[in-house]
PDB file of C-alpha atoms in Angstrom:
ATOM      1  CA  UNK A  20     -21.030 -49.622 -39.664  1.00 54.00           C
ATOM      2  CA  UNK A  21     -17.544 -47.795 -38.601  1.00 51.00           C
ATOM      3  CA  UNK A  22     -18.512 -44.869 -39.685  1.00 60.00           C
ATOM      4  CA  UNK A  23     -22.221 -44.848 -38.187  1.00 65.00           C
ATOM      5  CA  UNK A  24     -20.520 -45.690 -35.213  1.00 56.00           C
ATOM      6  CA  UNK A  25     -17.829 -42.682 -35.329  1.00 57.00           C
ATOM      7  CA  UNK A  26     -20.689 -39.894 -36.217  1.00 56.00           C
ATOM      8  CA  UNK A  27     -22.725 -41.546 -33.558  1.00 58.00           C
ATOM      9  CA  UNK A  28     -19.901 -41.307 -30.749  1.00 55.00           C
ATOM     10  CA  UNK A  29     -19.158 -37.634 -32.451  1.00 59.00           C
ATOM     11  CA  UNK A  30     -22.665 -36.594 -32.050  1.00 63.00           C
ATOM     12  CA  UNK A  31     -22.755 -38.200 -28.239  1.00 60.00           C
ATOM     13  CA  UNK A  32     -19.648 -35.526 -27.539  1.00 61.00           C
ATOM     14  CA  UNK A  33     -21.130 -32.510 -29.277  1.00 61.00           C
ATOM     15  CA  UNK A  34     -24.244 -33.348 -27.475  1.00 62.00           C
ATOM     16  CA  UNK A  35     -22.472 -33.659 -23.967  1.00 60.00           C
ATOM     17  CA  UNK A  36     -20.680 -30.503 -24.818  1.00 61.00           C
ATOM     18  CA  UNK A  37     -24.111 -28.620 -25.290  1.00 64.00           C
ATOM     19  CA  UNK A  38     -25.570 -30.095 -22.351  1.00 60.00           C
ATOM     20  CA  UNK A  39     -22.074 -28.644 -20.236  1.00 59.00           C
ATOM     21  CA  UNK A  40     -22.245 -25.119 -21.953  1.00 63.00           C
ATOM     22  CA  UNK A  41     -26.077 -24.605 -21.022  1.00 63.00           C
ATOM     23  CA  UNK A  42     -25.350 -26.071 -17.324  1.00 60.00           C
ATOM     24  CA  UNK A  43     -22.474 -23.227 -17.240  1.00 54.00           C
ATOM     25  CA  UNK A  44     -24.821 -20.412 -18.379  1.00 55.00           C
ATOM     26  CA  UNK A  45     -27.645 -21.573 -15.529  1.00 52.00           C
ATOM     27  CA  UNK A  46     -25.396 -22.113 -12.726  1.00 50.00           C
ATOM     28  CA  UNK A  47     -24.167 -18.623 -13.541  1.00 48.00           C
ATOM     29  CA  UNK A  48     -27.508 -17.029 -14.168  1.00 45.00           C
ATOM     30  CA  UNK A  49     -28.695 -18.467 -11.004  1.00 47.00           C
ATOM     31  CA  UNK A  50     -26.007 -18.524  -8.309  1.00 55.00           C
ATOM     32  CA  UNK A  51     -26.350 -15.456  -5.964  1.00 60.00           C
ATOM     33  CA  UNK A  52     -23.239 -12.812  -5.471  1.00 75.00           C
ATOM     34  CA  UNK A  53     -20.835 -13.128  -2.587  1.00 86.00           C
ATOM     35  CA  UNK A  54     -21.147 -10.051  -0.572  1.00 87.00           C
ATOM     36  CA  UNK A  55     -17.820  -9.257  -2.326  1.00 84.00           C
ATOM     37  CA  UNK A  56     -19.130  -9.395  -5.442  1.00 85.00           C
ATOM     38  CA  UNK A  57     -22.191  -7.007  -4.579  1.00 88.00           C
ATOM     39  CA  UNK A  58     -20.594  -4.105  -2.749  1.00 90.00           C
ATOM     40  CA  UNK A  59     -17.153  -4.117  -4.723  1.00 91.00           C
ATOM     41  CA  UNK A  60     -16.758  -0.773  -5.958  1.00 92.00           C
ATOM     42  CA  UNK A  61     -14.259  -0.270  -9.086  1.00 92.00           C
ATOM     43  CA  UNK A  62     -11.314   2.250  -8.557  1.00 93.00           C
ATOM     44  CA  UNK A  63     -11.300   5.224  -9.861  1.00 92.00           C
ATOM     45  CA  UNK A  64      -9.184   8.399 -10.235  1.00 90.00           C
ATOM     46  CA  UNK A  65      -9.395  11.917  -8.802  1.00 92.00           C
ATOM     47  CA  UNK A  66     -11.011  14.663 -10.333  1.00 89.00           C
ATOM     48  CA  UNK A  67      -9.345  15.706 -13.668  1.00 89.00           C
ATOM     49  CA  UNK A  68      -7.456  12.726 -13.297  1.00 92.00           C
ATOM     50  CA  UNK A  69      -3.641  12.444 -13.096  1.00 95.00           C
ATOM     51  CA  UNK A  70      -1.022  14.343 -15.218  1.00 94.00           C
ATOM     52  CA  UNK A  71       0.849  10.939 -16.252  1.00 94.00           C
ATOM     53  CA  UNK A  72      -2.114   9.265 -17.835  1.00 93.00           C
ATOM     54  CA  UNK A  73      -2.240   8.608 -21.780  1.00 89.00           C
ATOM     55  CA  UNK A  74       0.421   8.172 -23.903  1.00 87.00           C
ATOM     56  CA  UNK A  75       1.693  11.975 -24.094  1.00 90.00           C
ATOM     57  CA  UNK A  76       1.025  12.091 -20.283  1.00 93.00           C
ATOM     58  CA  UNK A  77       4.407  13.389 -17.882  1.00 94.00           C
ATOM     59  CA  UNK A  78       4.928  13.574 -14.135  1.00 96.00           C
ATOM     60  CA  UNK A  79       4.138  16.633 -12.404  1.00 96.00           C
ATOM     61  CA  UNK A  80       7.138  16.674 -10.267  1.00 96.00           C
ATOM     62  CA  UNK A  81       5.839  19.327  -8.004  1.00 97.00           C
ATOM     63  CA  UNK A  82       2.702  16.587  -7.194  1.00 97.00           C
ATOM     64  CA  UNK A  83       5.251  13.906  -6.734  1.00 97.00           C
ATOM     65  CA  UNK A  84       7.096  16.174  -4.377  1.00 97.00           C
ATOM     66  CA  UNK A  85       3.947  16.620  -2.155  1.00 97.00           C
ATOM     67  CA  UNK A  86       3.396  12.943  -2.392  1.00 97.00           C
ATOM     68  CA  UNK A  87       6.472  12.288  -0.728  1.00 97.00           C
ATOM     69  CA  UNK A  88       5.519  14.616   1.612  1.00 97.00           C
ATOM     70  CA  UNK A  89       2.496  12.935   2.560  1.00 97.00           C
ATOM     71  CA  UNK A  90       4.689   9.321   2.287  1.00 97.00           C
ATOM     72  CA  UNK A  91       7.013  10.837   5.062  1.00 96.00           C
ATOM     73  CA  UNK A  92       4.405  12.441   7.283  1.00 96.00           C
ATOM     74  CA  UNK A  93       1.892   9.787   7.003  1.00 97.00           C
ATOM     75  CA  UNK A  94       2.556   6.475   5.436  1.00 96.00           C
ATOM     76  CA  UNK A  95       6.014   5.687   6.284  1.00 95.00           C
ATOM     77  CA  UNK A  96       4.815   5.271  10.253  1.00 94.00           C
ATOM     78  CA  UNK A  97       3.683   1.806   9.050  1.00 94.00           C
ATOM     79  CA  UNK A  98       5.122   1.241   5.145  1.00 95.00           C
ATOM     80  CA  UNK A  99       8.813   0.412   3.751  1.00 94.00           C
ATOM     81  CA  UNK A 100       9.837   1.561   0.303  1.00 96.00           C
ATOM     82  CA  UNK A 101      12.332  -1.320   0.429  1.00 94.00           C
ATOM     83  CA  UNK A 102      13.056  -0.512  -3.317  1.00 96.00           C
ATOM     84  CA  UNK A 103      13.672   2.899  -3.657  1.00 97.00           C
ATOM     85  CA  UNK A 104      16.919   4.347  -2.738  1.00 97.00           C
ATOM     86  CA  UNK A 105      17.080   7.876  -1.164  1.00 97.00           C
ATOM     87  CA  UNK A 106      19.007   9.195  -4.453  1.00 97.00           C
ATOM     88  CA  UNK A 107      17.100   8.189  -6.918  1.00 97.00           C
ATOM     89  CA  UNK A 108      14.708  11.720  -5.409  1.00 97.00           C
ATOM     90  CA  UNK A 109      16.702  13.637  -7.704  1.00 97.00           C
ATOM     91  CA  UNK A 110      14.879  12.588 -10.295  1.00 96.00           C
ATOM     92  CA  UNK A 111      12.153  14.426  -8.649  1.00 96.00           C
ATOM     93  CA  UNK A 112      14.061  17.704  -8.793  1.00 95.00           C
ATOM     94  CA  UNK A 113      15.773  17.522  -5.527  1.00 96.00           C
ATOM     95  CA  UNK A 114      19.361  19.065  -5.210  1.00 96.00           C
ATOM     96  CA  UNK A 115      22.168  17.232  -3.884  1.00 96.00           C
ATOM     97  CA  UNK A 116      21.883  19.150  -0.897  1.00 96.00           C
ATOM     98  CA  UNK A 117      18.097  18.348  -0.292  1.00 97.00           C
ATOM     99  CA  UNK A 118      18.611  14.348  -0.944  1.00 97.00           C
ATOM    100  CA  UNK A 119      20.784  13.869   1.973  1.00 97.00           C
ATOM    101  CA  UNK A 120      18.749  16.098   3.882  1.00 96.00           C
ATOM    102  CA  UNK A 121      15.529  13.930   3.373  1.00 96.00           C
ATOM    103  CA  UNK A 122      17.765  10.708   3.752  1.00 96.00           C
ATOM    104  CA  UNK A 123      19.420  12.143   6.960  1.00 95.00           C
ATOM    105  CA  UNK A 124      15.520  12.186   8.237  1.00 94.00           C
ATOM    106  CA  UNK A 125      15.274   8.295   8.335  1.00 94.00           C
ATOM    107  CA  UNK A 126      17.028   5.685  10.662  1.00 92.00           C
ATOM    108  CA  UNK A 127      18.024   2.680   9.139  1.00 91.00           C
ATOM    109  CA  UNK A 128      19.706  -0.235  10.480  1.00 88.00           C
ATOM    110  CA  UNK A 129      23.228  -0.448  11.032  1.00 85.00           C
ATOM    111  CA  UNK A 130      25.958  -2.012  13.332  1.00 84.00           C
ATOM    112  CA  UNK A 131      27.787  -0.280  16.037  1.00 82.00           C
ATOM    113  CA  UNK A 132      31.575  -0.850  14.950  1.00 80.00           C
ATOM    114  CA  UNK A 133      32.744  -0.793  18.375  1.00 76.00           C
ATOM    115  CA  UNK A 134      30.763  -3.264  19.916  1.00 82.00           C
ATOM    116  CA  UNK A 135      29.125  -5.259  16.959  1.00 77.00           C
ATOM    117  CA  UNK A 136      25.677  -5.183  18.285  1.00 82.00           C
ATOM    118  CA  UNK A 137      22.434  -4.075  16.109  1.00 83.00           C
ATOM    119  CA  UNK A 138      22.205  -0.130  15.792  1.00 83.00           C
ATOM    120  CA  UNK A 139      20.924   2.375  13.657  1.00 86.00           C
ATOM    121  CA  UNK A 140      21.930   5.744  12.057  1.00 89.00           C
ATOM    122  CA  UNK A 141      20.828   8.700   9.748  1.00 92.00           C
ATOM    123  CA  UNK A 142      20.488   7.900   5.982  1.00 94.00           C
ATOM    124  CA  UNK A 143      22.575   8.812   3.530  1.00 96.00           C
ATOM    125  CA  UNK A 144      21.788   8.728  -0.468  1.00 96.00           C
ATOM    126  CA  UNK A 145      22.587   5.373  -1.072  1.00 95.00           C
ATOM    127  CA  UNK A 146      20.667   3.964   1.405  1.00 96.00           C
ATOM    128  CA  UNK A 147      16.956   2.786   0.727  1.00 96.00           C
ATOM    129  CA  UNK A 148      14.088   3.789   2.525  1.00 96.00           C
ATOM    130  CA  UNK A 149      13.693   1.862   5.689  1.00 94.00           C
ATOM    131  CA  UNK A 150      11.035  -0.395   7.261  1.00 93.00           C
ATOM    132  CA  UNK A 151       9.729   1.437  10.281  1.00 93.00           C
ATOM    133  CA  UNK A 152       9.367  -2.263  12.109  1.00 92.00           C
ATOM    134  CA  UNK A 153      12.393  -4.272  13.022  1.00 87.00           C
ATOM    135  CA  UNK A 154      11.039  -7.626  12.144  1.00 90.00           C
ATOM    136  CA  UNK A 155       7.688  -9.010  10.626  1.00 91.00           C
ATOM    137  CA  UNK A 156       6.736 -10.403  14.641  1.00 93.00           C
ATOM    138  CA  UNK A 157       6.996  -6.296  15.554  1.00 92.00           C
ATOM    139  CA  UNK A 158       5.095  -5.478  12.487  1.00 92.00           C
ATOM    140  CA  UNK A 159       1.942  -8.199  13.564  1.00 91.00           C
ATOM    141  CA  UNK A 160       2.199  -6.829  16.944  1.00 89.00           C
ATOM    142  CA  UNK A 161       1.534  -2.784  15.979  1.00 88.00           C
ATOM    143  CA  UNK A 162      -1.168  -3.688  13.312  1.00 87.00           C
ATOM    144  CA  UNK A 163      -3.544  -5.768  14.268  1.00 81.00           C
ATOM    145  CA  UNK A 164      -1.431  -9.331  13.605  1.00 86.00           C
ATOM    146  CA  UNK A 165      -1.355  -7.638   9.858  1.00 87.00           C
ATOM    147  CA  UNK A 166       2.031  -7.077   8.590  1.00 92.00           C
ATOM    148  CA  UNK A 167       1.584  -3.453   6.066  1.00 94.00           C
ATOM    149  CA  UNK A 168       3.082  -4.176   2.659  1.00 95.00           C
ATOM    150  CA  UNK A 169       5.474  -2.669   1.337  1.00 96.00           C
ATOM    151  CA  UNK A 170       4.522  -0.136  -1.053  1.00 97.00           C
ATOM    152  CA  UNK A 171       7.424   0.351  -3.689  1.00 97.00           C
ATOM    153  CA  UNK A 172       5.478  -1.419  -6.212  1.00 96.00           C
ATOM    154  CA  UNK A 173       1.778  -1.179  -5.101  1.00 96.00           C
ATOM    155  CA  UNK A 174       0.659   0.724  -8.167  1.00 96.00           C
ATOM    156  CA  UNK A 175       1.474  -1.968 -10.438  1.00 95.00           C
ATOM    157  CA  UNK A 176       0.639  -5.065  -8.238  1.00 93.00           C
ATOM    158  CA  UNK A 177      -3.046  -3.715  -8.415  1.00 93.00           C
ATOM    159  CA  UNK A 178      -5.032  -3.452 -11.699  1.00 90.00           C
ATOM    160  CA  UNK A 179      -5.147   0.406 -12.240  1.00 92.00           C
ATOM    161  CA  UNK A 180      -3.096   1.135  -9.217  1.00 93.00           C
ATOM    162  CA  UNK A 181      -2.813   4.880  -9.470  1.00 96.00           C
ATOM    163  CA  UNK A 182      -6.050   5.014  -9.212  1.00 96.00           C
ATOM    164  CA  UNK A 183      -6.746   2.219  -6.485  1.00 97.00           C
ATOM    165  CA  UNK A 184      -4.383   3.807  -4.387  1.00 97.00           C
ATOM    166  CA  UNK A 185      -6.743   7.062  -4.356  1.00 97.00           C
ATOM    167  CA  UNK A 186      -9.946   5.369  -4.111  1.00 97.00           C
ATOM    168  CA  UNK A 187      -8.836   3.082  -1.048  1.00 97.00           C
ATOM    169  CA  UNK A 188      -7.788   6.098   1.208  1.00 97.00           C
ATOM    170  CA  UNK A 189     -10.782   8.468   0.426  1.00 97.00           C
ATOM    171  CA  UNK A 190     -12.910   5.398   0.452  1.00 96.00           C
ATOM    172  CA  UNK A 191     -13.758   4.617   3.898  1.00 97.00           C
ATOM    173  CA  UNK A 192     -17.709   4.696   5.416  1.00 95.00           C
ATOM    174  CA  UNK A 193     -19.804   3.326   7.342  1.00 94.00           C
ATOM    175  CA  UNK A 194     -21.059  -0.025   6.083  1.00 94.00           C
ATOM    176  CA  UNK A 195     -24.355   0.167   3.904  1.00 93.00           C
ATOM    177  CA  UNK A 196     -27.680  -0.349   5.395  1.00 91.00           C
ATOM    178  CA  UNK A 197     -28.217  -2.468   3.177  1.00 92.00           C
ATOM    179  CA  UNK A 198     -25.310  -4.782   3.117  1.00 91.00           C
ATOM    180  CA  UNK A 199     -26.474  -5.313   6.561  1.00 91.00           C
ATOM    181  CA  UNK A 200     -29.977  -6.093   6.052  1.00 91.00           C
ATOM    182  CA  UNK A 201     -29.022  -8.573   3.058  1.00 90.00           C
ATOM    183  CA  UNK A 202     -25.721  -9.566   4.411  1.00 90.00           C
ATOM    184  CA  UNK A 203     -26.167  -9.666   8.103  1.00 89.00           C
ATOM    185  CA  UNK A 204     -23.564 -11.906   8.881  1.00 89.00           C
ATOM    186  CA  UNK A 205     -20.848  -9.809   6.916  1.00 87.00           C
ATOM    187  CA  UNK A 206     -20.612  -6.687   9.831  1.00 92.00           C
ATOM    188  CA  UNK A 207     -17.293  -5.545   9.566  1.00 93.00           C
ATOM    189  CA  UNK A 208     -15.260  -7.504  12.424  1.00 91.00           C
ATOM    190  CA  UNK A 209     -14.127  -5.408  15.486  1.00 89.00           C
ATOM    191  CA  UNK A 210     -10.450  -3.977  14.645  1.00 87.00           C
ATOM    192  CA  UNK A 211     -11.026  -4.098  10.769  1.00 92.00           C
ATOM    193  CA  UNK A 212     -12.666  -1.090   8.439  1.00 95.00           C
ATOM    194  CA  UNK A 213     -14.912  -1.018   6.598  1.00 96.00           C
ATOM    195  CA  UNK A 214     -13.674   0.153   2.781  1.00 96.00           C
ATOM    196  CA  UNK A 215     -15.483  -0.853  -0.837  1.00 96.00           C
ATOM    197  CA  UNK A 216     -12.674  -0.575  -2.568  1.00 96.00           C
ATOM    198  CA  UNK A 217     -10.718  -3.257  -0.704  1.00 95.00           C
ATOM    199  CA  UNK A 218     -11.155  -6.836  -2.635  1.00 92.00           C
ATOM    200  CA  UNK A 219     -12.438  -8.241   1.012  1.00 92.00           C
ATOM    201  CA  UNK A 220     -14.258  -4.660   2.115  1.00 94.00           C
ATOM    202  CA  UNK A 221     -12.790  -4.507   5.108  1.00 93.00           C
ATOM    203  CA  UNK A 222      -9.130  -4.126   6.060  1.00 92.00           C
ATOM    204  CA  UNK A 223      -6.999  -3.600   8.860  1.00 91.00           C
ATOM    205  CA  UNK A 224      -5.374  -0.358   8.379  1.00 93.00           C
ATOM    206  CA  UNK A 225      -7.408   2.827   9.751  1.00 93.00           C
ATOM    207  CA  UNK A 226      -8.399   5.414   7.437  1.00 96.00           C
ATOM    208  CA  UNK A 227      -4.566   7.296   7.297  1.00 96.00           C
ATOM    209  CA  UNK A 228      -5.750  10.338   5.771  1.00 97.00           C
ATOM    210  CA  UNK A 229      -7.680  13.621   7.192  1.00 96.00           C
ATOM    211  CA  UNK A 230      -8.178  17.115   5.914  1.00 96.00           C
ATOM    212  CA  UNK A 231      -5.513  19.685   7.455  1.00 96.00           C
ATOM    213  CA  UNK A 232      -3.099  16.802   8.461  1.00 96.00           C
ATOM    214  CA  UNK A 233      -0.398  17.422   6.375  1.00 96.00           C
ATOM    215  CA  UNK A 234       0.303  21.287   5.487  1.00 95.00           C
ATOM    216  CA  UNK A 235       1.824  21.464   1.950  1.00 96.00           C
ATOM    217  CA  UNK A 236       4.975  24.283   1.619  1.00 89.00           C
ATOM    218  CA  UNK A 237       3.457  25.103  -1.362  1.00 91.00           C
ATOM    219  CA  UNK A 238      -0.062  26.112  -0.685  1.00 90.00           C
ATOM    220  CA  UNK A 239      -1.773  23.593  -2.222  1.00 94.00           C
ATOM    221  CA  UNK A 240      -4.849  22.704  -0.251  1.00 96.00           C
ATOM    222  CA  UNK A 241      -4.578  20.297   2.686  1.00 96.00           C
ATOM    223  CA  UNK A 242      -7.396  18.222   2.106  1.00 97.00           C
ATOM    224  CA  UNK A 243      -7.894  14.401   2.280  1.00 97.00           C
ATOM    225  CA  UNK A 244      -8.576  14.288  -1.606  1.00 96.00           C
ATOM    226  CA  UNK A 245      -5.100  15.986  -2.398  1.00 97.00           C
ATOM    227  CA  UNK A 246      -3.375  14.044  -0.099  1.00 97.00           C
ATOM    228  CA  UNK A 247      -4.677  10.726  -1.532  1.00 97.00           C
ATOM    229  CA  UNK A 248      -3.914  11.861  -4.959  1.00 97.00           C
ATOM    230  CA  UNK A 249      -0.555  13.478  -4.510  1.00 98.00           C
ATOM    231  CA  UNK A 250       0.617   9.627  -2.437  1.00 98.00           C
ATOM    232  CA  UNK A 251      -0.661   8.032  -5.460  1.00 97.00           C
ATOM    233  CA  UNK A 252       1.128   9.876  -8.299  1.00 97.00           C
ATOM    234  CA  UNK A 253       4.456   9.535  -5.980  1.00 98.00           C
ATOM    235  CA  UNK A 254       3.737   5.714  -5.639  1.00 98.00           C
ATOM    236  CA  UNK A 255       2.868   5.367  -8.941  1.00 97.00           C
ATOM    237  CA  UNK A 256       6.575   7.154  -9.888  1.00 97.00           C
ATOM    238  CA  UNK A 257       8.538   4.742  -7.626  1.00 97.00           C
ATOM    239  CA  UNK A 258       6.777   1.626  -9.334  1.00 97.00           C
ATOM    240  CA  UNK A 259       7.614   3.283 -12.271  1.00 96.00           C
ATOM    241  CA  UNK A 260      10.509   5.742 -12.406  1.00 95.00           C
ATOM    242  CA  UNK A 261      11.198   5.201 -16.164  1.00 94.00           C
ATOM    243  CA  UNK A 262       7.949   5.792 -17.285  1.00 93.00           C
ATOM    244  CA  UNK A 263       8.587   8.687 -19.518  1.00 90.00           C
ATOM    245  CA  UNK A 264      11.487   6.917 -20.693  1.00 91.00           C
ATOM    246  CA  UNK A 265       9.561   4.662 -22.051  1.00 91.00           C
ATOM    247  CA  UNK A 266       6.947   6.347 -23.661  1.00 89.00           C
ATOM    248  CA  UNK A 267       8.970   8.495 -25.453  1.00 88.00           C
ATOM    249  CA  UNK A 268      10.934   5.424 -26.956  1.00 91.00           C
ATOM    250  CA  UNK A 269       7.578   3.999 -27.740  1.00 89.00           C
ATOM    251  CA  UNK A 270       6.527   6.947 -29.335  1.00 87.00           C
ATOM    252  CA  UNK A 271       9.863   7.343 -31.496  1.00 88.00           C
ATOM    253  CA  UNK A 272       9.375   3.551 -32.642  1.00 91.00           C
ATOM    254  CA  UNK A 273       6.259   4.265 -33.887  1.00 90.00           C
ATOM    255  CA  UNK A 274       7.551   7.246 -35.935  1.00 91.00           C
ATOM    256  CA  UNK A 275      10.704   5.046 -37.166  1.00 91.00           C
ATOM    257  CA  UNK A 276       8.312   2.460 -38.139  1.00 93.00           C
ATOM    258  CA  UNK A 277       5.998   4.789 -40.376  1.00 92.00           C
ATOM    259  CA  UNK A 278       8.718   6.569 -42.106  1.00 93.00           C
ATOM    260  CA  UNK A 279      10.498   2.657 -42.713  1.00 92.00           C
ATOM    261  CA  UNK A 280       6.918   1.451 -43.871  1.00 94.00           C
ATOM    262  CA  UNK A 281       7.094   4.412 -46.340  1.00 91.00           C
ATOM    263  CA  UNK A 282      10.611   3.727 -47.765  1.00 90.00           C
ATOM    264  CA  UNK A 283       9.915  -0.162 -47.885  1.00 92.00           C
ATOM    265  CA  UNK A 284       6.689   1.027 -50.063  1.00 89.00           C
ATOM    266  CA  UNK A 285       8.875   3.628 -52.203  1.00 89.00           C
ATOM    267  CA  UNK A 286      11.254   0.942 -53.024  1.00 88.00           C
ATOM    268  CA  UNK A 287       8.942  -1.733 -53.504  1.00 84.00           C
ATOM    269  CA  UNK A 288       7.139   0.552 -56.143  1.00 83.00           C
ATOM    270  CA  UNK A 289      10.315   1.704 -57.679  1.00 83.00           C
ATOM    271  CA  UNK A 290      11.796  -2.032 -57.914  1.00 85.00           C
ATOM    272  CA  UNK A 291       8.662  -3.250 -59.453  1.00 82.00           C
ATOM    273  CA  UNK A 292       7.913  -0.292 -61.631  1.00 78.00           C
ATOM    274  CA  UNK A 293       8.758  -1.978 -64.903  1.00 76.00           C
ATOM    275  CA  UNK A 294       6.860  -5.407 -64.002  1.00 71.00           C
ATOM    276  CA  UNK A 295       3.166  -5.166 -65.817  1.00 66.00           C
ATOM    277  CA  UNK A 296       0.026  -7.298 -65.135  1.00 57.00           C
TER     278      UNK A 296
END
């Protein structure tokens, strides 16, 4: 009787398990999509993609240049690079000379010595790129009560960030016709805009980029779609400055393993090579 009991309480949870698995399936076969979940568009990157990508891939230096460029022309009106420090730009294939010129171009805070009150004063190397607001209650105030993140590490705090970054600023339109007729409710609220590539679809920040706004010193072509892809390169290089670093060691591990995983077989075979069946 104990053990008719035991299969029948085992067969009571296997059933109840069924029963949950096929209520799963249906609820997800038959709940509709958020308007999120419809009109979400998945990143992607620029034509021909970018010169980092793969695991033989290398910055372009002279891209990352003009991404700065377009990081000091455009984007640093509203966002901090709290963790990058105005030296570290050599790595970029500034001079000495050229670093402090760049840092010299920012104000960051300081105190007057004479009187001890708040101040500020030109960068020098060491110093870190500055937030262009003094507080987060100044930051609300300019931006539509949205405070602009800071973008030091944005191209790894979003799944395939290089290419997110490029695909939110050429990715503003009108909204879909329709989104509108299915999803009336969901018109983009006054002040926000309208983006697919944004998790929500709409954000607060105004489409930063235009064609001719930023004119390159190197003749590249001012358009919107270099200017989005040059940004993202750069902020993909201050999320990750070691990257090359690190694929190279990755790559010599992998030759250090297969020439150990040949000597370990050579001396395995030459231990054993007296040892029959």
């Amino acid at each position: 009787m104990v053990r008719i009991g035991g299969f029948l309480v085992g067969l009571g949870f296997v059933f109840a398990l069924f029963l949950g698995i096929i209520d799963t399936i249906s609820n997800g076969l038959t709940t509709p999509k958020t308007v999120e979940e419809e009109f979400h568009k998945h990143a992607h990157a620029p034509e021909g993609g970018f010169s980092f990508e793969g695991a033989f891939g290398k910055y372009d230096n002279r891209q990352l240049q003009r991404g700065l460029q377009v990081y000091k022309e455009v984007c640093a009106a509203c966002h901090s690079l709290r963790l990058v420090s105005f030296r570290d730009l050599a790595a970029l294939g500034y001079s000495e000379g050229q670093v402090k010129t760049i840092a010299a171009g920012f104000q960051v805070p300081s105190i007057n010595p004479e009187t001890g009150e708040p101040a500020t004063r030109d960068g020098i190397p060491s110093d870190r790129f500055p937030s262009p607001y003094a507080n987060d209650v100044a930051a609300r105030a300019a931006n539509n009560n949205a405070i602009p993140p800071d973008l030091s590490l944005m191209a790894k705090a979003r799944a395939n960030g290089s290419a997110y970054i490029y695909s939110l600023l050429t990715g503003y339109q009108d909204q879909p016709a329709e989104l509108l007729k299915k999803f009336p409710e969901a018109k983009t609220p006054e002040g926000l805009h309208y983006n697919p590539y944004f998790h929500t679809l709409n954000l607060a920040m105004a489409p930063p980029l235009s064609d001719g706004q930023v004119t390159y010193t190197d003749g590249t072509a001012a358009t919107k779609a270099n200017y989005a892809a040059d940004v993202a390169a750069f902020l993909t290089w201050t999320a990750e400055p070691k990257m090359q670093v690190r694929k190279s060691w990755g790559l010599g591990t992998l030759i250090f393993l297969l020439i150990f995983s040949f000597l370990a077989y050579g001396a395995k075979k030459q231990i054993w090579r007296n040892v029959k069946d």
